[in-house]
């Protein structure tokens, strides 16, 4: 056959010449589909979600991203399930929006689950979308934000749903420490929708509308007979104050999203990108605000003070973003800026348990230190710790294992570390709170620092038990007083440690802001390499 015949045959195979929609009709077809996604479906979602005090999945995306920058992927994906009559309704998007855009000018990927479509549950198509955006974020190296509002594994799709959750869990684990992963839990998140955020770095909930549990109240009632409510079981209060599952509770969806946008400004885009930095005009001389540090430590050891007053005066003014504020309140963790560059702050809080480290504080601090270290965010540690919390219950609950986490995390960290001992640093507390021995780079102390194995009273009674027992009863008080005074002279100060170089300098409190800034500046290009290994085996 000649060329013209072949060309006619090819067109015939492609059906050319048969009746077909016009180009204009095809373009209109796309508009129609788009209208179904963002028009009809969105109107339905608005009605349902607003009635519950929640925003829709699309409204949340709009709030998260800089206007007009969000690019949606997979909007036309639909499930292909025929069981349970599901083929009667195959909504576009399958209940989750995925895509990427800019947040304060920086690239971010996100997924936003739509509870109004099959309860935001994860089926095959839904899971494929989640995994696609997770992979995309890892490939391009940008943070991924999960807006979760889901009943968990889609019951109609059985093991396929479970498999998708496990696939997602694997991707989250592999991206951990490579890109920041932040989860918002903005509805009743059950099963996998509660587990998978736990693999991410930071989890945020909204008051009133967010819940998180492995099994809901009805299943619990059926299986164990326990009667409980959504709020009691997995509301923001229990998750932020009792279990410590979440890092921040916001008033509503809008504030939760705003908080996450704020948090992103402290974080690098990925573990190789370097930290963000902002213009900040730090005062180059000691200011009146610096001088306020000179009077914060009370004269009496029995008086407490709020550690936040110190933090606020050392980092850039107004820059402290605290996480897990309601959990393990004896240890403060949060992000700040020093001269416009991010820093992670870990500090004991004397207002709670005198700042002693218990199981929860150790777990909280260790995870925070790991997060900072993974992304090379320098760590500023402010120490006022009487030691680990003594007690039968703590021992039974495993303070040895859990308490080891904090020291292990510091010891395994290679990010710049600056530590300031402002008051007590006793026992194991001294060791684990960013001591020189664990690898901190610059260790400073105030003249008010007391560094010893135990406090004067306890020390004297252990070391001089016989001498005290043998003293005449009338004389005992004087003997104890003298021994305590001599113990104090030796240990209740920073100089015993400074003499050995365990502290690089003893400074006046008012000098702290400038000293910390200078230390962090000097450490900017710190590089430490450990011997090759698969990974460490930290106590979990
Ligand atoms: C399919 C679901 C669903 C699910 C909710 N829906 N969860 N559909 N699979 N998992 C549907 C409901 O049938 C309902 O559909 C709509 O979503 C809204 O749900 P409601 O129950 O009306 O909402 P609410 O009263 O607010 O209660 C929310 C809820 C409850 C507490 C989340 O829906 C619930 O308990 N769902 C089941 C949770 C669950 O057991 N999930 C599986 C977990 S196991 P209609 O058509 O009526 O509007 C898991 C394994 C992970 O996730 C494995 C990891 C490896």
CSV table of C-alpha atoms in Angstrom, one decimal, residues 113-316:
chain,number,residue,atom,x,y,z
A,113,UNK,CA,-8.4,14.4,54.3
A,114,UNK,CA,-12.1,15.0,53.7
A,115,UNK,CA,-14.2,13.5,56.4
A,116,UNK,CA,-17.3,14.1,54.3
A,117,UNK,CA,-16.3,11.4,51.8
A,118,UNK,CA,-16.5,8.0,53.3
A,119,UNK,CA,-15.4,9.4,56.7
A,120,UNK,CA,-12.0,10.4,55.2
A,121,UNK,CA,-11.2,6.7,55.4
A,122,UNK,CA,-8.1,5.2,53.7
A,123,UNK,CA,-8.8,2.8,50.8
A,124,UNK,CA,-6.6,1.8,47.9
A,125,UNK,CA,-7.0,4.9,45.8
A,126,UNK,CA,-6.8,7.2,48.8
A,127,UNK,CA,-3.7,5.4,50.1
A,128,UNK,CA,-2.0,5.6,46.7
A,129,UNK,CA,-2.5,9.4,46.7
A,130,UNK,CA,-1.1,9.7,50.3
A,131,UNK,CA,1.9,7.6,49.3
A,132,UNK,CA,2.4,9.6,46.1
A,133,UNK,CA,2.6,12.9,47.9
A,134,UNK,CA,4.8,11.4,50.6
A,135,UNK,CA,7.2,10.2,48.0
A,136,UNK,CA,7.1,13.5,46.1
A,137,UNK,CA,8.0,15.4,49.3
A,138,UNK,CA,10.9,13.1,49.9
A,139,UNK,CA,12.1,13.3,46.3
A,140,UNK,CA,12.1,17.1,46.1
A,141,UNK,CA,13.2,17.4,49.8
A,142,UNK,CA,10.5,19.6,51.3
A,143,UNK,CA,8.3,19.4,54.5
A,144,UNK,CA,5.1,17.4,54.3
A,145,UNK,CA,2.1,18.6,56.3
A,146,UNK,CA,-0.7,16.1,57.0
A,147,UNK,CA,-4.2,17.5,57.6
A,148,UNK,CA,-5.8,14.4,59.1
A,149,UNK,CA,-9.6,14.0,59.5
A,150,UNK,CA,-10.3,10.3,59.1
A,151,UNK,CA,-12.0,7.3,60.5
A,152,UNK,CA,-8.9,5.2,59.7
A,153,UNK,CA,-8.8,2.1,57.5
A,154,UNK,CA,-11.7,2.0,55.0
A,155,UNK,CA,-13.6,-1.0,56.3
A,156,UNK,CA,-15.1,-1.9,52.9
A,157,UNK,CA,-11.7,-2.3,51.4
A,158,UNK,CA,-10.3,-4.7,54.0
A,159,UNK,CA,-6.7,-5.7,53.9
A,160,UNK,CA,-6.0,-3.3,51.0
A,161,UNK,CA,-6.6,-0.4,53.4
A,162,UNK,CA,-4.4,-1.9,56.0
A,163,UNK,CA,-1.7,-2.4,53.4
A,164,UNK,CA,-1.9,1.2,52.4
A,165,UNK,CA,-1.4,2.3,56.0
A,166,UNK,CA,1.6,0.1,56.4
A,167,UNK,CA,3.0,1.5,53.1
A,168,UNK,CA,2.5,5.0,54.4
A,169,UNK,CA,4.1,4.1,57.7
A,170,UNK,CA,7.2,2.8,55.9
A,171,UNK,CA,7.4,6.0,53.8
A,172,UNK,CA,7.1,8.2,57.0
A,173,UNK,CA,9.8,6.2,58.7
A,174,UNK,CA,12.2,6.5,55.7
A,175,UNK,CA,11.5,10.2,55.4
A,176,UNK,CA,12.1,10.7,59.2
A,177,UNK,CA,15.1,13.0,59.7
A,178,UNK,CA,15.2,13.8,56.0
A,179,UNK,CA,12.3,16.2,55.7
A,180,UNK,CA,10.2,17.8,58.5
A,181,UNK,CA,6.9,16.0,58.8
A,182,UNK,CA,4.1,17.7,60.6
A,183,UNK,CA,0.6,16.3,61.4
A,184,UNK,CA,-2.6,18.1,62.2
A,185,UNK,CA,-5.3,16.0,63.7
A,186,UNK,CA,-8.4,17.9,62.9
A,187,UNK,CA,-11.3,15.4,63.4
A,188,UNK,CA,-12.0,12.1,65.0
A,189,UNK,CA,-8.9,10.2,63.9
A,190,UNK,CA,-9.1,6.5,64.5
A,191,UNK,CA,-6.7,3.5,64.0
A,192,UNK,CA,-4.2,4.2,61.3
A,193,UNK,CA,-5.2,7.9,61.2
A,194,UNK,CA,-4.0,8.1,64.8
A,195,UNK,CA,-0.9,5.8,64.4
A,196,UNK,CA,0.6,7.3,61.3
A,197,UNK,CA,0.9,10.9,62.6
A,198,UNK,CA,2.9,9.4,65.5
A,199,UNK,CA,5.7,8.6,63.1
A,200,UNK,CA,5.9,12.3,62.2
A,201,UNK,CA,7.8,15.0,64.1
A,202,UNK,CA,5.2,17.3,65.4
A,203,UNK,CA,1.5,16.7,66.0
A,204,UNK,CA,-1.1,19.4,66.5
A,205,UNK,CA,-4.8,19.2,67.6
A,206,UNK,CA,-7.7,21.7,67.7
A,207,UNK,CA,-9.9,22.2,70.8
A,208,UNK,CA,-13.4,20.7,70.7
A,209,UNK,CA,-13.1,19.0,67.2
A,210,UNK,CA,-10.0,16.8,67.3
A,211,UNK,CA,-9.9,13.3,68.8
A,212,UNK,CA,-7.3,10.6,68.4
A,213,UNK,CA,-7.6,6.9,69.5
A,214,UNK,CA,-6.7,3.5,68.3
A,215,UNK,CA,-10.3,2.2,68.9
A,216,UNK,CA,-13.3,4.4,69.4
A,217,UNK,CA,-15.7,4.5,72.5
A,218,UNK,CA,-18.2,2.1,70.9
A,219,UNK,CA,-15.6,-0.6,70.2
A,220,UNK,CA,-14.2,-0.2,73.7
A,221,UNK,CA,-17.7,-0.5,75.2
A,222,UNK,CA,-18.3,-3.7,73.2
A,223,UNK,CA,-15.0,-5.3,73.9
A,224,UNK,CA,-14.1,-4.3,77.5
A,225,UNK,CA,-17.4,-3.0,78.8
A,226,UNK,CA,-15.8,0.4,79.7
A,227,UNK,CA,-18.0,3.4,79.0
A,228,UNK,CA,-16.2,6.5,77.9
A,229,UNK,CA,-16.6,9.5,75.7
A,230,UNK,CA,-14.7,10.7,72.6
A,231,UNK,CA,-13.2,13.6,74.7
A,232,UNK,CA,-12.2,11.4,77.7
A,233,UNK,CA,-10.7,8.8,75.4
A,234,UNK,CA,-8.8,10.9,72.9
A,235,UNK,CA,-9.6,14.6,73.2
A,236,UNK,CA,-7.0,17.3,73.1
A,237,UNK,CA,-6.6,17.5,76.9
A,238,UNK,CA,-5.8,13.8,77.4
A,239,UNK,CA,-3.5,13.7,74.4
A,240,UNK,CA,-1.6,16.9,75.3
A,241,UNK,CA,-1.5,16.6,79.1
A,242,UNK,CA,-1.7,12.9,80.0
A,243,UNK,CA,-0.4,10.7,77.2
A,244,UNK,CA,1.8,13.4,75.6
A,245,UNK,CA,0.9,12.3,72.1
A,246,UNK,CA,0.6,15.8,70.7
A,247,UNK,CA,2.8,18.8,70.8
A,248,UNK,CA,0.3,21.7,70.5
A,249,UNK,CA,-3.4,22.3,71.0
A,250,UNK,CA,-4.9,25.2,69.1
A,251,UNK,CA,-8.3,26.8,69.6
A,252,UNK,CA,-9.6,25.7,66.2
A,253,UNK,CA,-8.6,24.6,62.7
A,254,UNK,CA,-7.6,28.1,61.7
A,255,UNK,CA,-5.3,28.6,64.6
A,256,UNK,CA,-3.8,25.2,64.3
A,257,UNK,CA,-2.8,25.9,60.7
A,258,UNK,CA,-1.5,29.3,61.6
A,259,UNK,CA,0.7,27.7,64.3
A,260,UNK,CA,2.1,25.2,61.8
A,261,UNK,CA,3.0,28.0,59.4
A,262,UNK,CA,4.8,29.7,62.3
A,263,UNK,CA,6.6,26.4,63.2
A,264,UNK,CA,7.8,25.9,59.7
A,265,UNK,CA,9.7,29.2,59.9
A,266,UNK,CA,12.0,27.7,62.5
A,267,UNK,CA,12.7,24.5,60.4
A,268,UNK,CA,14.9,23.8,57.5
A,269,UNK,CA,13.4,22.6,54.2
A,270,UNK,CA,15.3,19.3,54.6
A,271,UNK,CA,18.3,17.9,56.5
A,272,UNK,CA,20.8,19.1,53.9
A,273,UNK,CA,19.3,22.5,53.0
A,274,UNK,CA,20.8,24.6,55.9
A,275,UNK,CA,18.7,26.5,58.4
A,276,UNK,CA,16.5,29.5,57.5
A,277,UNK,CA,17.7,32.8,58.9
A,278,UNK,CA,16.0,36.2,59.4
A,279,UNK,CA,17.2,39.7,59.9
A,280,UNK,CA,17.3,40.6,63.6
A,281,UNK,CA,18.9,43.6,65.1
A,282,UNK,CA,20.4,42.3,68.3
A,283,UNK,CA,21.6,44.8,70.9
A,284,UNK,CA,25.4,44.5,70.9
A,285,UNK,CA,25.8,45.7,74.5
A,286,UNK,CA,24.4,44.4,77.8
A,287,UNK,CA,20.8,45.9,78.1
A,288,UNK,CA,18.5,46.5,81.1
A,289,UNK,CA,16.6,43.4,80.0
A,290,UNK,CA,19.9,41.4,80.2
A,291,UNK,CA,20.4,42.8,83.7
A,292,UNK,CA,17.1,41.4,84.8
A,293,UNK,CA,18.7,38.0,84.6
A,294,UNK,CA,20.9,38.9,87.6
A,295,UNK,CA,18.0,38.8,90.0
A,296,UNK,CA,15.9,35.8,88.7
A,297,UNK,CA,17.6,33.1,90.8
A,298,UNK,CA,16.1,33.4,94.4
A,299,UNK,CA,18.4,33.5,97.4
A,300,UNK,CA,16.5,30.7,99.0
A,301,UNK,CA,16.8,27.2,97.5
A,302,UNK,CA,13.2,26.5,98.5
A,303,UNK,CA,11.9,29.4,96.3
A,304,UNK,CA,11.0,28.6,92.7
A,305,UNK,CA,10.9,30.8,89.6
A,306,UNK,CA,9.7,30.5,86.1
A,307,UNK,CA,12.4,29.3,83.8
A,308,UNK,CA,10.7,30.9,80.8
A,309,UNK,CA,11.8,34.3,82.2
A,310,UNK,CA,15.4,33.2,81.6
A,311,UNK,CA,14.7,31.7,78.2
A,312,UNK,CA,12.9,34.8,77.0
A,313,UNK,CA,15.9,37.0,77.9
A,314,UNK,CA,18.5,34.8,76.2
A,315,UNK,CA,16.9,34.2,72.8
A,316,UNK,CA,15.6,36.9,70.4
